Tab-separated table of C-alpha atoms in Angstrom:
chain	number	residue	atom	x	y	z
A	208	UNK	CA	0.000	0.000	0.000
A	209	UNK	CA	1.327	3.682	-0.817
A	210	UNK	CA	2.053	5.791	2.199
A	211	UNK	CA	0.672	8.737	-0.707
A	212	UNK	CA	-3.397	9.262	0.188
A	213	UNK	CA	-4.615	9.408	-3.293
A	214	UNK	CA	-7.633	11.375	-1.509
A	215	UNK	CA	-5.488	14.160	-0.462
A	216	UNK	CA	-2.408	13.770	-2.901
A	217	UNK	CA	-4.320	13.087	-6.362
A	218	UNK	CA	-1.137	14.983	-8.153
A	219	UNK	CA	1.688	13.633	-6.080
A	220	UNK	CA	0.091	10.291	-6.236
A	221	UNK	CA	-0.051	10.336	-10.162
A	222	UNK	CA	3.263	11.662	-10.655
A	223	UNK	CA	4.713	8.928	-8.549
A	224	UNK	CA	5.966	10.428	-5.555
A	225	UNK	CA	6.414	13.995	-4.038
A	226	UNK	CA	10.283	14.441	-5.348
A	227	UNK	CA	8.724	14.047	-8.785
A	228	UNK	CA	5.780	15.638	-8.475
A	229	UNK	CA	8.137	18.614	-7.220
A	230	UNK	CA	10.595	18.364	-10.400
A	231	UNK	CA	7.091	18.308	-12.561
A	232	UNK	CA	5.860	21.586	-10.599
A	233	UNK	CA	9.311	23.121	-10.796
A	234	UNK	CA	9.137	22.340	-14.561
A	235	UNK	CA	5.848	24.132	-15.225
A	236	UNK	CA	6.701	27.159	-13.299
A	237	UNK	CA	9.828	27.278	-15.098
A	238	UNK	CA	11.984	27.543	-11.704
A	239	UNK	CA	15.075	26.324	-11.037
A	240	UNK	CA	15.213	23.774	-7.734
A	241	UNK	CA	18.456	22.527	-8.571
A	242	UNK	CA	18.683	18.826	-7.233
A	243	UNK	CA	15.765	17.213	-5.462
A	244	UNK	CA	16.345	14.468	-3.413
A	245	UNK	CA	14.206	11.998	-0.888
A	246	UNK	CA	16.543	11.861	1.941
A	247	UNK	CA	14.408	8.636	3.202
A	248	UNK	CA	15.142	7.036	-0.430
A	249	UNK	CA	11.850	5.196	-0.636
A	250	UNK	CA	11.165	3.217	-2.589
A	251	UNK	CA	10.204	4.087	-6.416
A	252	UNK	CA	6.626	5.826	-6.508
A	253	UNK	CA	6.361	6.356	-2.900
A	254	UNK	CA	8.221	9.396	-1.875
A	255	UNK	CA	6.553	11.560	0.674
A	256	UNK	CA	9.698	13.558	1.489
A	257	UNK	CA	11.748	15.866	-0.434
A	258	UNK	CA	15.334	17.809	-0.186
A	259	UNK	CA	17.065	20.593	-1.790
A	260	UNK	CA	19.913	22.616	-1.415
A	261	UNK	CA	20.795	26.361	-0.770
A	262	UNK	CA	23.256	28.588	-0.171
A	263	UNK	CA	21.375	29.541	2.471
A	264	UNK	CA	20.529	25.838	4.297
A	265	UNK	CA	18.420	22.609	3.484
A	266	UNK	CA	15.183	22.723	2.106
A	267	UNK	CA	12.674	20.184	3.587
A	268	UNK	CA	9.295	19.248	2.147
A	269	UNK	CA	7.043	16.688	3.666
A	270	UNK	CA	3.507	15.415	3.514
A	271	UNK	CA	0.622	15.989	6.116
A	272	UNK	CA	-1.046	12.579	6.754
A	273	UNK	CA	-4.179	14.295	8.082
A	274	UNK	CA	-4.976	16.913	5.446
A	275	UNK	CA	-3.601	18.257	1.996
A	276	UNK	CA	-0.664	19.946	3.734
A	277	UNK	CA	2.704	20.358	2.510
A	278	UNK	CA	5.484	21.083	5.208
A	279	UNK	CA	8.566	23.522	3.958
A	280	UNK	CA	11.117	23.378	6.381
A	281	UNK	CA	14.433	25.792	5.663
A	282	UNK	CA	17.363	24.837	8.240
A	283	UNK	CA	21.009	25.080	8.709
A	284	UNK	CA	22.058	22.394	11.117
A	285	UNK	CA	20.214	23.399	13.864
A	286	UNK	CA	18.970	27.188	12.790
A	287	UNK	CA	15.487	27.924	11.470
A	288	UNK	CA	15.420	30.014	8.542
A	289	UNK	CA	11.897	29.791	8.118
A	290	UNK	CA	8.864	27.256	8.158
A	291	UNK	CA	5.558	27.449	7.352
A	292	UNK	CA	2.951	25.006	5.164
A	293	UNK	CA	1.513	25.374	2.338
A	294	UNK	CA	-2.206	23.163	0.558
A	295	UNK	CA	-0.916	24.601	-2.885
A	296	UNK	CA	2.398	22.837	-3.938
A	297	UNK	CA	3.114	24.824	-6.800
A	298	UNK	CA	2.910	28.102	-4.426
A	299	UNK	CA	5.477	25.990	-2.116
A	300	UNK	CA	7.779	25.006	-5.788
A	301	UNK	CA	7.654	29.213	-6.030
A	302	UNK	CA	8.631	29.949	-2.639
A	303	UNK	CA	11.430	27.178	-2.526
A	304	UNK	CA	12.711	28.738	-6.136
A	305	UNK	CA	12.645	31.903	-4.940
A	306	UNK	CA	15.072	31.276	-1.617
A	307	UNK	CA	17.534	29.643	-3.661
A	308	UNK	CA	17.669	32.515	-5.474
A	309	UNK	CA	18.581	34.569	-2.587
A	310	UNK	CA	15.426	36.596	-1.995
A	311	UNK	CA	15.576	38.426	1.506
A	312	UNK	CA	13.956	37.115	4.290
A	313	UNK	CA	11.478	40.239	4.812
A	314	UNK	CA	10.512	39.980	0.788
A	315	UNK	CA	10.019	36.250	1.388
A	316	UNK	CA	7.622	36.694	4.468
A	317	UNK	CA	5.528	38.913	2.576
A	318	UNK	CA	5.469	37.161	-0.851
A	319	UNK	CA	4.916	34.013	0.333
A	320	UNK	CA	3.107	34.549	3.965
A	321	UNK	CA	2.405	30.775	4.672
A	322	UNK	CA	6.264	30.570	5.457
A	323	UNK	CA	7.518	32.476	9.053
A	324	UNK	CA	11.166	33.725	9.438
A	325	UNK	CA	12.958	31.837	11.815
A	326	UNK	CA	13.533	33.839	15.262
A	327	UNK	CA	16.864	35.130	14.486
A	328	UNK	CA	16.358	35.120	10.516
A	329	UNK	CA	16.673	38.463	10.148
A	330	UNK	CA	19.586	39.100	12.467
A	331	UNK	CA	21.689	36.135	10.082
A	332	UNK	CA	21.004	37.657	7.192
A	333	UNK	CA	22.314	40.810	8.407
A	334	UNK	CA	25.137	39.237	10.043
A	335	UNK	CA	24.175	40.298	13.571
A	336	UNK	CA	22.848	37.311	15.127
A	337	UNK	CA	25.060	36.526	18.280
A	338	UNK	CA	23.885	40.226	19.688
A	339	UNK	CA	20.336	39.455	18.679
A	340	UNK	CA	20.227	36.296	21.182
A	341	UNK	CA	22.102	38.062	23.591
A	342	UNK	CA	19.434	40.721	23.726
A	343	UNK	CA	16.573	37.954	23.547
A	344	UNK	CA	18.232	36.126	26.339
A	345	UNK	CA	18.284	39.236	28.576
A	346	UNK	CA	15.076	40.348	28.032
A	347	UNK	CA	12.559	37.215	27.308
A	348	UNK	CA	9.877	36.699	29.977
A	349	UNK	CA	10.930	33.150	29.915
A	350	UNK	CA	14.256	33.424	31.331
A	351	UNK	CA	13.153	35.196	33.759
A	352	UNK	CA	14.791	33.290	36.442
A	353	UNK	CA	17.881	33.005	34.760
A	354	UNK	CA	18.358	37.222	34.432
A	355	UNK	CA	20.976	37.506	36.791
A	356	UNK	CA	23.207	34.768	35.188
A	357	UNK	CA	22.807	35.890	31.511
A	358	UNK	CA	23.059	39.876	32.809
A	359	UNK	CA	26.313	39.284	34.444
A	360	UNK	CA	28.240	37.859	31.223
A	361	UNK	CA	26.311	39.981	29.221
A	362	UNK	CA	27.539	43.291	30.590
A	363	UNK	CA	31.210	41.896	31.625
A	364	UNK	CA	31.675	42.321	28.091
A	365	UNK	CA	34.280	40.020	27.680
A	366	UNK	CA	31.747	37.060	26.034
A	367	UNK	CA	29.723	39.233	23.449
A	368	UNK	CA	31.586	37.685	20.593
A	369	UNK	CA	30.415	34.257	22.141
A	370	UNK	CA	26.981	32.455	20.975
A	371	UNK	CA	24.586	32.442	23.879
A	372	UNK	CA	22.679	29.524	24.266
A	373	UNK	CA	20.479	28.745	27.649
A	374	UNK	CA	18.930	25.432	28.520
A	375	UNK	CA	17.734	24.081	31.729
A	376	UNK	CA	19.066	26.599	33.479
A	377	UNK	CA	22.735	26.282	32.212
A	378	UNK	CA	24.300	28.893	30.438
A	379	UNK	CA	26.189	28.090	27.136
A	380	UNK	CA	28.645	30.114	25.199
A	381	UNK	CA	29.212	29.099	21.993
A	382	UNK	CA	32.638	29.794	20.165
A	383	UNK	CA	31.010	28.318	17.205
A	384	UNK	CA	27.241	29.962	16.978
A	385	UNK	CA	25.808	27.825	18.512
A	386	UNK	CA	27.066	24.481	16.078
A	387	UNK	CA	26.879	21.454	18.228
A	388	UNK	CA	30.155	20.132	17.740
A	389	UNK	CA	31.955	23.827	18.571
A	390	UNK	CA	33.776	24.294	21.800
A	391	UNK	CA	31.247	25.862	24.584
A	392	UNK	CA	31.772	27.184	27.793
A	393	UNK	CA	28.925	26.031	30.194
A	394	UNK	CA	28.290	28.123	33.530
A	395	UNK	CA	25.839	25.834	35.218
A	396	UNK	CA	24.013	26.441	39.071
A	397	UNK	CA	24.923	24.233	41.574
A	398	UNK	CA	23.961	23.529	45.134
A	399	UNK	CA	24.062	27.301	45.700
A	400	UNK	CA	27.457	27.726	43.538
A	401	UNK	CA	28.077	27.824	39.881
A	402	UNK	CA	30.135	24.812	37.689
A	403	UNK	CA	32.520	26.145	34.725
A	404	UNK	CA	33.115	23.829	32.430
A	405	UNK	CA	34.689	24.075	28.682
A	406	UNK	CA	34.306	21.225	25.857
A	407	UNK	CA	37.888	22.156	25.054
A	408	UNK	CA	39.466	20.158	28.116
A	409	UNK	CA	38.496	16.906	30.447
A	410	UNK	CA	36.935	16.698	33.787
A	411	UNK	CA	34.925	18.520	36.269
A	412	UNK	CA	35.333	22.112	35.124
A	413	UNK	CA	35.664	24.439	38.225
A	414	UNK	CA	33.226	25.291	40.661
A	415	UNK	CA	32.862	29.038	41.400
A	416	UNK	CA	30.979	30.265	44.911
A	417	UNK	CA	29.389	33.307	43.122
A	418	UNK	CA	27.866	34.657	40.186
A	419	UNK	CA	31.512	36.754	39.575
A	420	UNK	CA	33.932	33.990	40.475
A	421	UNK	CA	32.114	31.929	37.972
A	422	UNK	CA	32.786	35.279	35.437
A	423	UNK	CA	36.063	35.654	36.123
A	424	UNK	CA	36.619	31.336	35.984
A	425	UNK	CA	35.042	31.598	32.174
A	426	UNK	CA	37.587	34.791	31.265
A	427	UNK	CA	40.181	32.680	31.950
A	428	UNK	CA	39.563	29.925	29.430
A	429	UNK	CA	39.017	32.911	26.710
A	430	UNK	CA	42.358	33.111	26.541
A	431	UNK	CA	43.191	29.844	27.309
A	432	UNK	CA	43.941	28.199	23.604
């Protein structure tokens, strides 16, 4: 049986599968998609997911199982361009064609409104990003709690150039923006005292018994290659 609903699919269903059905849109409009690709590599006929390539991130398309939805999906590892959904695909096959082409993020929002900017969208484009999520982090409602600790490495001054990044309470900067695999600094409560840690060496890290030792314990490893 074809994981494609015929009911809700009719076009991607006759083309074969949503990569081709995306190459046949592509081909009407007369836009260039470059490569498109199932990442899942189903089998022939039964593709329900689609990827393409830009220069800015991965484009994703999938298929609602519910309703005649199609996801779009524009990442870079782990940052959200945009996202939205879309019931037309040929309006998705315009908006995909359009982001390759390097169309700005506020022109894309209002050409193509199903899709949303990413959070911090507009700060990557203009190449200001790392002080956008600094500012977010010291001024969203939801880290409320966590004011003090983002405040005082904030204003120290010394970790502006760093990528904030705050989960669970812990407090990660980023010498990478915010890439997974880059080395991070991690200032994380505990039992009344704060932990230091850095990717870059083994062990423990160093526990600081205040808000400025544990400032003046991450300084140290800026410098410390």
């Amino acid at each position: 049986m074809s994981a494609i609903d015929s009911a809700l699919y009719p076009d991607v269903s006759a083309m074969g599968g949503l990569t081709e059905a995306i190459v046949s849109a592509a081909r009407r409009r007369g836009v260039d998609l470059g490569t498109v690709v199932d990442p899942a590599s189903s089998p022939a006929g039964e593709s329900v997911m689609a990827r393409m390539e830009s220069g800015r991130g991965t484009l994703r398309v999938s298929l609602s199982s519910e309703s005649r939805t199609f996801f779009l999906g524009v990442h870079e590892g782990r940052f959200v361009w945009a996202e939205g959904a879309s019931e037309d695909l040929e309006s998705l096959v315009d908006a995909v064609a359009a982001w390759r082409e390097g169309m700005p993020v506020d022109d894309f929002a209002a050409r193509f409104p199903f899709m949303t900017p990413g959070r911090l969208a507009r700060a990557r484009e203009a190449g200001d990003v790392t002080r956008a999520q600094w500012e977010w982090l010291c001024t969203a409602d939801v880290y409320a709690d966590e004011r003090d600790l983002v405040t005082a490495f904030h204003e120290d001054g010394r970790f502006q150039r760093l990528f904030p990044v705050l989960t669970h309470g812990v407090l990660r900067l980023s010498f990478g923006g915010g890439a997974p695999e880059a080395r991070t600094i991690a200032v994380a409560p505990e039992d009344g005292a704060y932990r230091v840690t850095d990717t870059h060496h083994s062990g423990r890290g160093e526990v600081a018994a205040s808000l400025g030792e544990a400032v003046a314990a991450a300084a140290r490893r800026l410098t410390d290659g």
